[in-house]
Amino acid sequence: GAGVSQSPRYKVTKRGQDVALRCDPISGHVSLYWYRQALGQGPEFLTYFNYEAQQDKSGLPNDRFSAERPEGSISTLTIQRTEQRDSAMYRCASGQGAREQYFGPGTRLTVT
Amino acid sequence: AQSVSQHNHHVILSEAASLELGCNYSYGGTVNLFWYVQYPGQHLQLLLKYFSGDPLVKGIKGFEAEFIKSKFSFNLRKPSVQWSDTAEYFCAVKSSSNTGKLIFGQGTTLQVKP
């Protein structure tokens, strides 16, 4: 079946604007994860869901970041009042419980 | 706090050379361990994983890794690399007691010269 998809693939926004990043997981996958990856670094955990419930949001850097998965499928990561330091690759992954995670192509966010 | 350290940031090898990429983690409990690979222009793909059992695990494309609990290590190996192995490699660890976050190392860029 289809893999994890993310949209948009690239997003350029001006400082102060809000952005919404979308993740469509593999059909039937219970768990959905968001990571952020700065250049030259490994992915850094942001938050994850089991079904529609947000299980862990300890990685969200501040209250400008939020995520939802209202129907237990598609998820949206929202960044309000973007800042230049938010520029990064945002990666989504899905999985079946405690097993491996399958990653999407990522959204490259650039804040100017 | 959990952390993962990859000692080699950039490795350059000639084709047919042997590869070993180091990975050490810091965590006191039982862990699951992973190696992911990102080929140029592609997304992260799972190379291999360890959950339990035989500490020597085999993955795709001839890669293997050995979990040495006493050394908190999970090094990646391949006896003979190919030009197509040029990619970025990430080691990751997860507590086995939850379904949550992966902690990644900062990655190793492997360049294989033909």
PDB file of C-alpha atoms in Angstrom:
ATOM      1  CA  GLY A   1       0.000   0.000   0.000  1.00  0.00           C
ATOM      2  CA  ALA A   2       0.926   3.659  -0.035  1.00  0.00           C
ATOM      3  CA  GLY A   3       3.521   4.937   2.394  1.00  0.00           C
ATOM      4  CA  VAL A   4       3.388   7.925   4.714  1.00  0.00           C
ATOM      5  CA  SER A   5       2.711  11.137   2.830  1.00  0.00           C
ATOM      6  CA  GLN A   6       3.346  14.694   3.933  1.00  0.00           C
ATOM      7  CA  SER A   7       2.278  18.017   2.509  1.00  0.00           C
ATOM      8  CA  PRO A   8       3.473  20.429   1.529  1.00  0.00           C
ATOM      9  CA  ARG A   9       6.910  19.087   0.672  1.00  0.00           C
ATOM     10  CA  TYR A  10       8.378  22.582   0.829  1.00  0.00           C
ATOM     11  CA  LYS A  11       7.051  25.617   2.647  1.00  0.00           C
ATOM     12  CA  VAL A  12       8.523  29.085   2.700  1.00  0.00           C
ATOM     13  CA  THR A  13       6.875  31.527   5.066  1.00  0.00           C
ATOM     14  CA  LYS A  14       7.575  34.887   6.566  1.00  0.00           C
ATOM     15  CA  ARG A  15       8.398  35.338  10.196  1.00  0.00           C
ATOM     16  CA  GLY A  16       5.249  35.782  12.260  1.00  0.00           C
ATOM     17  CA  GLN A  17       2.991  33.739   9.986  1.00  0.00           C
ATOM     18  CA  ASP A  18       1.264  30.523  11.080  1.00  0.00           C
ATOM     19  CA  VAL A  19       1.909  27.286   9.194  1.00  0.00           C
ATOM     20  CA  ALA A  20       0.126  23.938   9.151  1.00  0.00           C
ATOM     21  CA  LEU A  21       1.947  20.787   8.135  1.00  0.00           C
ATOM     22  CA  ARG A  22      -0.009  17.703   7.235  1.00  0.00           C
ATOM     23  CA  CYS A  23       0.761  14.016   7.646  1.00  0.00           C
ATOM     24  CA  ASP A  24      -1.213  11.136   6.164  1.00  0.00           C
ATOM     25  CA  PRO A  25      -0.052   7.885   7.780  1.00  0.00           C
ATOM     26  CA  ILE A  26      -0.055   4.368   6.394  1.00  0.00           C
ATOM     27  CA  SER A  27      -3.618   3.068   6.455  1.00  0.00           C
ATOM     28  CA  GLY A  28      -4.397   1.222   9.663  1.00  0.00           C
ATOM     29  CA  HIS A  29      -1.371   2.419  11.597  1.00  0.00           C
ATOM     30  CA  VAL A  30      -2.310   3.216  15.168  1.00  0.00           C
ATOM     31  CA  SER A  31       0.669   5.369  16.089  1.00  0.00           C
ATOM     32  CA  LEU A  32       1.768   8.615  14.479  1.00  0.00           C
ATOM     33  CA  TYR A  33       4.928  10.539  15.335  1.00  0.00           C
ATOM     34  CA  TRP A  34       6.309  13.982  14.555  1.00  0.00           C
ATOM     35  CA  TYR A  35      10.020  14.766  14.497  1.00  0.00           C
ATOM     36  CA  ARG A  36      12.056  17.833  13.586  1.00  0.00           C
ATOM     37  CA  GLN A  37      15.473  17.614  11.974  1.00  0.00           C
ATOM     38  CA  ALA A  38      17.916  20.471  11.793  1.00  0.00           C
ATOM     39  CA  LEU A  39      20.676  20.455   9.205  1.00  0.00           C
ATOM     40  CA  GLY A  40      23.490  18.100  10.196  1.00  0.00           C
ATOM     41  CA  GLN A  41      21.538  16.582  13.062  1.00  0.00           C
ATOM     42  CA  GLY A  42      19.407  13.527  13.629  1.00  0.00           C
ATOM     43  CA  PRO A  43      15.632  13.768  13.914  1.00  0.00           C
ATOM     44  CA  GLU A  44      14.384  15.101  17.250  1.00  0.00           C
ATOM     45  CA  PHE A  45      11.113  13.865  18.739  1.00  0.00           C
ATOM     46  CA  LEU A  46       8.247  16.336  19.004  1.00  0.00           C
ATOM     47  CA  THR A  47       5.064  14.425  19.813  1.00  0.00           C
ATOM     48  CA  TYR A  48       3.119  11.241  19.133  1.00  0.00           C
ATOM     49  CA  PHE A  49      -0.424   9.901  18.990  1.00  0.00           C
ATOM     50  CA  ASN A  50      -2.081   6.581  19.474  1.00  0.00           C
ATOM     51  CA  TYR A  51      -5.315   6.814  17.501  1.00  0.00           C
ATOM     52  CA  GLU A  52      -6.578  10.333  18.233  1.00  0.00           C
ATOM     53  CA  ALA A  53      -5.030  10.599  21.687  1.00  0.00           C
ATOM     54  CA  GLN A  54      -1.842  12.613  22.065  1.00  0.00           C
ATOM     55  CA  GLN A  55       0.316  10.358  24.237  1.00  0.00           C
ATOM     56  CA  ASP A  56       3.453  12.422  24.618  1.00  0.00           C
ATOM     57  CA  LYS A  57       4.075  16.047  23.700  1.00  0.00           C
ATOM     58  CA  SER A  58       7.223  16.481  25.731  1.00  0.00           C
ATOM     59  CA  GLY A  59       9.275  17.320  22.651  1.00  0.00           C
ATOM     60  CA  LEU A  60       7.219  20.311  21.526  1.00  0.00           C
ATOM     61  CA  PRO A  61       9.652  23.214  22.083  1.00  0.00           C
ATOM     62  CA  ASN A  62       7.119  25.808  23.246  1.00  0.00           C
ATOM     63  CA  ASP A  63       3.432  26.674  23.147  1.00  0.00           C
ATOM     64  CA  ARG A  64       3.638  27.973  19.572  1.00  0.00           C
ATOM     65  CA  PHE A  65       3.743  24.335  18.492  1.00  0.00           C
ATOM     66  CA  SER A  66       0.667  22.129  18.594  1.00  0.00           C
ATOM     67  CA  ALA A  67      -0.521  18.960  16.924  1.00  0.00           C
ATOM     68  CA  GLU A  68      -3.783  17.163  16.468  1.00  0.00           C
ATOM     69  CA  ARG A  69      -5.117  13.952  14.997  1.00  0.00           C
ATOM     70  CA  PRO A  70      -8.882  14.362  15.436  1.00  0.00           C
ATOM     71  CA  GLU A  71     -10.094  11.200  13.693  1.00  0.00           C
ATOM     72  CA  GLY A  72      -7.126   8.977  14.415  1.00  0.00           C
ATOM     73  CA  SER A  73      -5.767   9.194  10.895  1.00  0.00           C
ATOM     74  CA  ILE A  74      -4.443  12.409   9.337  1.00  0.00           C
ATOM     75  CA  SER A  75      -2.464  14.672  11.638  1.00  0.00           C
ATOM     76  CA  THR A  76      -1.643  18.355  11.487  1.00  0.00           C
ATOM     77  CA  LEU A  77       1.327  20.033  13.131  1.00  0.00           C
ATOM     78  CA  THR A  78       0.726  23.750  13.536  1.00  0.00           C
ATOM     79  CA  ILE A  79       3.359  26.363  14.268  1.00  0.00           C
ATOM     80  CA  GLN A  80       2.048  29.771  15.244  1.00  0.00           C
ATOM     81  CA  ARG A  81       3.957  33.042  14.850  1.00  0.00           C
ATOM     82  CA  THR A  82       6.854  31.320  13.119  1.00  0.00           C
ATOM     83  CA  GLU A  83      10.429  32.334  13.873  1.00  0.00           C
ATOM     84  CA  GLN A  84      13.591  31.798  11.861  1.00  0.00           C
ATOM     85  CA  ARG A  85      14.782  29.163  14.346  1.00  0.00           C
ATOM     86  CA  ASP A  86      11.752  27.045  13.352  1.00  0.00           C
ATOM     87  CA  SER A  87      13.353  26.425   9.936  1.00  0.00           C
ATOM     88  CA  ALA A  88      13.992  22.682   9.661  1.00  0.00           C
ATOM     89  CA  MET A  89      12.804  19.457   8.076  1.00  0.00           C
ATOM     90  CA  TYR A  90       9.641  18.223   9.795  1.00  0.00           C
ATOM     91  CA  ARG A  91       9.241  14.477   9.586  1.00  0.00           C
ATOM     92  CA  CYS A  92       6.194  12.347  10.235  1.00  0.00           C
ATOM     93  CA  ALA A  93       6.247   8.613  10.884  1.00  0.00           C
ATOM     94  CA  SER A  94       3.600   5.993  11.552  1.00  0.00           C
ATOM     95  CA  GLY A  95       3.688   2.540  13.040  1.00  0.00           C
ATOM     96  CA  GLN A  96       1.797  -0.279  14.617  1.00  0.00           C
ATOM     97  CA  GLY A  97       2.249   0.152  18.336  1.00  0.00           C
ATOM     98  CA  ALA A  98       5.720  -0.589  19.661  1.00  0.00           C
ATOM     99  CA  ARG A  99       7.220  -1.797  16.401  1.00  0.00           C
ATOM    100  CA  GLU A 100       9.256   0.104  13.834  1.00  0.00           C
ATOM    101  CA  GLN A 101       8.286   3.505  12.531  1.00  0.00           C
ATOM    102  CA  TYR A 102       7.872   4.275   8.842  1.00  0.00           C
ATOM    103  CA  PHE A 103       8.825   7.756   7.774  1.00  0.00           C
ATOM    104  CA  GLY A 104       7.357  10.091   5.207  1.00  0.00           C
ATOM    105  CA  PRO A 105       9.347  12.348   2.862  1.00  0.00           C
ATOM    106  CA  GLY A 106       9.275  15.304   5.231  1.00  0.00           C
ATOM    107  CA  THR A 107       8.310  18.953   4.885  1.00  0.00           C
ATOM    108  CA  ARG A 108      11.165  21.416   4.485  1.00  0.00           C
ATOM    109  CA  LEU A 109      10.116  24.601   6.304  1.00  0.00           C
ATOM    110  CA  THR A 110      11.992  27.820   5.687  1.00  0.00           C
ATOM    111  CA  VAL A 111      11.103  30.913   7.692  1.00  0.00           C
ATOM    112  CA  THR A 112      12.395  34.151   6.173  1.00  0.00           C
TER     113      THR A 112
ATOM    114  CA  ALA B   1      18.045  11.284  29.835  1.00  0.00           C
ATOM    115  CA  GLN B   2      18.415   8.974  26.885  1.00  0.00           C
ATOM    116  CA  SER B   3      21.031   9.874  24.302  1.00  0.00           C
ATOM    117  CA  VAL B   4      22.676   8.298  21.274  1.00  0.00           C
ATOM    118  CA  SER B   5      26.205   8.962  20.119  1.00  0.00           C
ATOM    119  CA  GLN B   6      27.522   8.208  16.650  1.00  0.00           C
ATOM    120  CA  HIS B   7      31.248   8.614  16.668  1.00  0.00           C
ATOM    121  CA  ASN B   8      31.892   8.921  12.954  1.00  0.00           C
ATOM    122  CA  HIS B   9      30.325  11.954  11.350  1.00  0.00           C
ATOM    123  CA  HIS B  10      31.740  11.533   7.869  1.00  0.00           C
ATOM    124  CA  VAL B  11      33.249   8.351   6.467  1.00  0.00           C
ATOM    125  CA  ILE B  12      34.831   7.939   3.042  1.00  0.00           C
ATOM    126  CA  LEU B  13      35.518   4.451   1.715  1.00  0.00           C
ATOM    127  CA  SER B  14      36.426   2.852  -1.558  1.00  0.00           C
ATOM    128  CA  GLU B  15      34.172   0.195  -3.046  1.00  0.00           C
ATOM    129  CA  ALA B  16      34.699  -3.278  -1.563  1.00  0.00           C
ATOM    130  CA  ALA B  17      36.087  -1.866   1.684  1.00  0.00           C
ATOM    131  CA  SER B  18      34.565  -3.054   4.943  1.00  0.00           C
ATOM    132  CA  LEU B  19      32.356  -0.735   6.967  1.00  0.00           C
ATOM    133  CA  GLU B  20      31.775  -0.328  10.665  1.00  0.00           C
ATOM    134  CA  LEU B  21      29.804   2.614  12.042  1.00  0.00           C
ATOM    135  CA  GLY B  22      29.806   3.096  15.780  1.00  0.00           C
ATOM    136  CA  CYS B  23      26.711   3.735  17.886  1.00  0.00           C
ATOM    137  CA  ASN B  24      26.556   4.013  21.673  1.00  0.00           C
ATOM    138  CA  TYR B  25      23.505   4.859  23.716  1.00  0.00           C
ATOM    139  CA  SER B  26      22.826   6.017  27.208  1.00  0.00           C
ATOM    140  CA  TYR B  27      19.817   4.467  28.897  1.00  0.00           C
ATOM    141  CA  GLY B  28      19.454   2.350  31.999  1.00  0.00           C
ATOM    142  CA  GLY B  29      16.535   0.174  30.997  1.00  0.00           C
ATOM    143  CA  THR B  30      15.668  -2.304  28.278  1.00  0.00           C
ATOM    144  CA  VAL B  31      15.858  -0.806  24.819  1.00  0.00           C
ATOM    145  CA  ASN B  32      14.921  -1.421  21.219  1.00  0.00           C
ATOM    146  CA  LEU B  33      17.578  -0.399  18.705  1.00  0.00           C
ATOM    147  CA  PHE B  34      17.402   0.669  15.081  1.00  0.00           C
ATOM    148  CA  TRP B  35      19.510   1.769  12.158  1.00  0.00           C
ATOM    149  CA  TYR B  36      17.867   3.976   9.554  1.00  0.00           C
ATOM    150  CA  VAL B  37      19.337   5.037   6.220  1.00  0.00           C
ATOM    151  CA  GLN B  38      18.604   8.050   4.065  1.00  0.00           C
ATOM    152  CA  TYR B  39      19.748   7.786   0.450  1.00  0.00           C
ATOM    153  CA  PRO B  40      20.205  11.059  -1.452  1.00  0.00           C
ATOM    154  CA  GLY B  41      16.827  12.577  -2.249  1.00  0.00           C
ATOM    155  CA  GLN B  42      14.888   9.895  -0.398  1.00  0.00           C
ATOM    156  CA  HIS B  43      13.292   9.597   3.010  1.00  0.00           C
ATOM    157  CA  LEU B  44      14.412   7.658   6.063  1.00  0.00           C
ATOM    158  CA  GLN B  45      14.191   3.894   5.618  1.00  0.00           C
ATOM    159  CA  LEU B  46      14.616   1.179   8.202  1.00  0.00           C
ATOM    160  CA  LEU B  47      17.824  -0.782   7.677  1.00  0.00           C
ATOM    161  CA  LEU B  48      17.557  -3.149  10.629  1.00  0.00           C
ATOM    162  CA  LYS B  49      16.207  -3.432  14.151  1.00  0.00           C
ATOM    163  CA  TYR B  50      16.830  -5.235  17.430  1.00  0.00           C
ATOM    164  CA  PHE B  51      14.069  -6.044  19.894  1.00  0.00           C
ATOM    165  CA  SER B  52      15.233  -9.196  21.643  1.00  0.00           C
ATOM    166  CA  GLY B  53      16.938 -12.532  21.068  1.00  0.00           C
ATOM    167  CA  ASP B  54      20.067 -13.019  18.969  1.00  0.00           C
ATOM    168  CA  PRO B  55      22.177  -9.873  19.446  1.00  0.00           C
ATOM    169  CA  LEU B  56      23.510 -10.160  15.898  1.00  0.00           C
ATOM    170  CA  VAL B  57      20.813  -8.873  13.577  1.00  0.00           C
ATOM    171  CA  LYS B  58      20.803  -8.884   9.820  1.00  0.00           C
ATOM    172  CA  GLY B  59      19.123  -6.224   7.745  1.00  0.00           C
ATOM    173  CA  ILE B  60      18.589  -5.362   4.142  1.00  0.00           C
ATOM    174  CA  LYS B  61      21.341  -4.991   1.539  1.00  0.00           C
ATOM    175  CA  GLY B  62      23.892  -7.068   3.438  1.00  0.00           C
ATOM    176  CA  PHE B  63      24.042  -4.893   6.545  1.00  0.00           C
ATOM    177  CA  GLU B  64      24.227  -6.328  10.032  1.00  0.00           C
ATOM    178  CA  ALA B  65      24.541  -4.929  13.540  1.00  0.00           C
ATOM    179  CA  GLU B  66      25.584  -6.377  16.855  1.00  0.00           C
ATOM    180  CA  PHE B  67      24.012  -5.392  20.157  1.00  0.00           C
ATOM    181  CA  ILE B  68      26.561  -5.536  22.983  1.00  0.00           C
ATOM    182  CA  LYS B  69      24.628  -4.807  26.146  1.00  0.00           C
ATOM    183  CA  SER B  70      27.684  -4.445  28.369  1.00  0.00           C
ATOM    184  CA  LYS B  71      29.062  -1.749  26.098  1.00  0.00           C
ATOM    185  CA  PHE B  72      25.722  -0.055  25.363  1.00  0.00           C
ATOM    186  CA  SER B  73      26.642  -0.355  21.699  1.00  0.00           C
ATOM    187  CA  PHE B  74      24.890  -1.260  18.446  1.00  0.00           C
ATOM    188  CA  ASN B  75      27.484  -0.944  15.714  1.00  0.00           C
ATOM    189  CA  LEU B  76      26.559  -1.291  12.061  1.00  0.00           C
ATOM    190  CA  ARG B  77      28.711  -3.401   9.742  1.00  0.00           C
ATOM    191  CA  LYS B  78      28.960  -4.423   6.125  1.00  0.00           C
ATOM    192  CA  PRO B  79      31.787  -6.595   4.796  1.00  0.00           C
ATOM    193  CA  SER B  80      32.013  -4.969   1.366  1.00  0.00           C
ATOM    194  CA  VAL B  81      30.423  -1.616   0.535  1.00  0.00           C
ATOM    195  CA  GLN B  82      29.132  -0.551  -2.852  1.00  0.00           C
ATOM    196  CA  TRP B  83      28.872   2.889  -4.424  1.00  0.00           C
ATOM    197  CA  SER B  84      25.079   2.640  -3.932  1.00  0.00           C
ATOM    198  CA  ASP B  85      25.604   2.555  -0.144  1.00  0.00           C
ATOM    199  CA  THR B  86      26.436   6.264  -0.240  1.00  0.00           C
ATOM    200  CA  ALA B  87      23.906   7.717   2.190  1.00  0.00           C
ATOM    201  CA  GLU B  88      23.371   9.096   5.660  1.00  0.00           C
ATOM    202  CA  TYR B  89      23.006   6.541   8.448  1.00  0.00           C
ATOM    203  CA  PHE B  90      21.199   7.121  11.731  1.00  0.00           C
ATOM    204  CA  CYS B  91      21.238   5.007  14.854  1.00  0.00           C
ATOM    205  CA  ALA B  92      18.162   5.263  17.094  1.00  0.00           C
ATOM    206  CA  VAL B  93      17.033   3.887  20.437  1.00  0.00           C
ATOM    207  CA  LYS B  94      13.659   3.523  22.077  1.00  0.00           C
ATOM    208  CA  SER B  95      12.690   2.403  25.522  1.00  0.00           C
ATOM    209  CA  SER B  96      11.061  -0.996  25.168  1.00  0.00           C
ATOM    210  CA  SER B  97       8.499  -0.057  27.817  1.00  0.00           C
ATOM    211  CA  ASN B  98       6.612   2.421  25.674  1.00  0.00           C
ATOM    212  CA  THR B  99       5.416   2.904  22.122  1.00  0.00           C
ATOM    213  CA  GLY B 100       6.818   6.350  21.870  1.00  0.00           C
ATOM    214  CA  LYS B 101       9.738   8.353  20.840  1.00  0.00           C
ATOM    215  CA  LEU B 102      12.878   7.347  19.044  1.00  0.00           C
ATOM    216  CA  ILE B 103      16.073   9.042  20.153  1.00  0.00           C
ATOM    217  CA  PHE B 104      18.386   9.491  17.188  1.00  0.00           C
ATOM    218  CA  GLY B 105      22.097   9.991  16.907  1.00  0.00           C
ATOM    219  CA  GLN B 106      23.310  12.882  14.796  1.00  0.00           C
ATOM    220  CA  GLY B 107      24.018  10.655  11.824  1.00  0.00           C
ATOM    221  CA  THR B 108      27.007   9.472   9.815  1.00  0.00           C
ATOM    222  CA  THR B 109      27.466  10.454   6.202  1.00  0.00           C
ATOM    223  CA  LEU B 110      29.012   7.617   4.212  1.00  0.00           C
ATOM    224  CA  GLN B 111      30.602   8.372   0.878  1.00  0.00           C
ATOM    225  CA  VAL B 112      31.688   5.377  -1.197  1.00  0.00           C
ATOM    226  CA  LYS B 113      34.104   6.102  -4.017  1.00  0.00           C
ATOM    227  CA  PRO B 114      33.779   3.905  -7.112  1.00  0.00           C
TER     228      PRO B 114
END
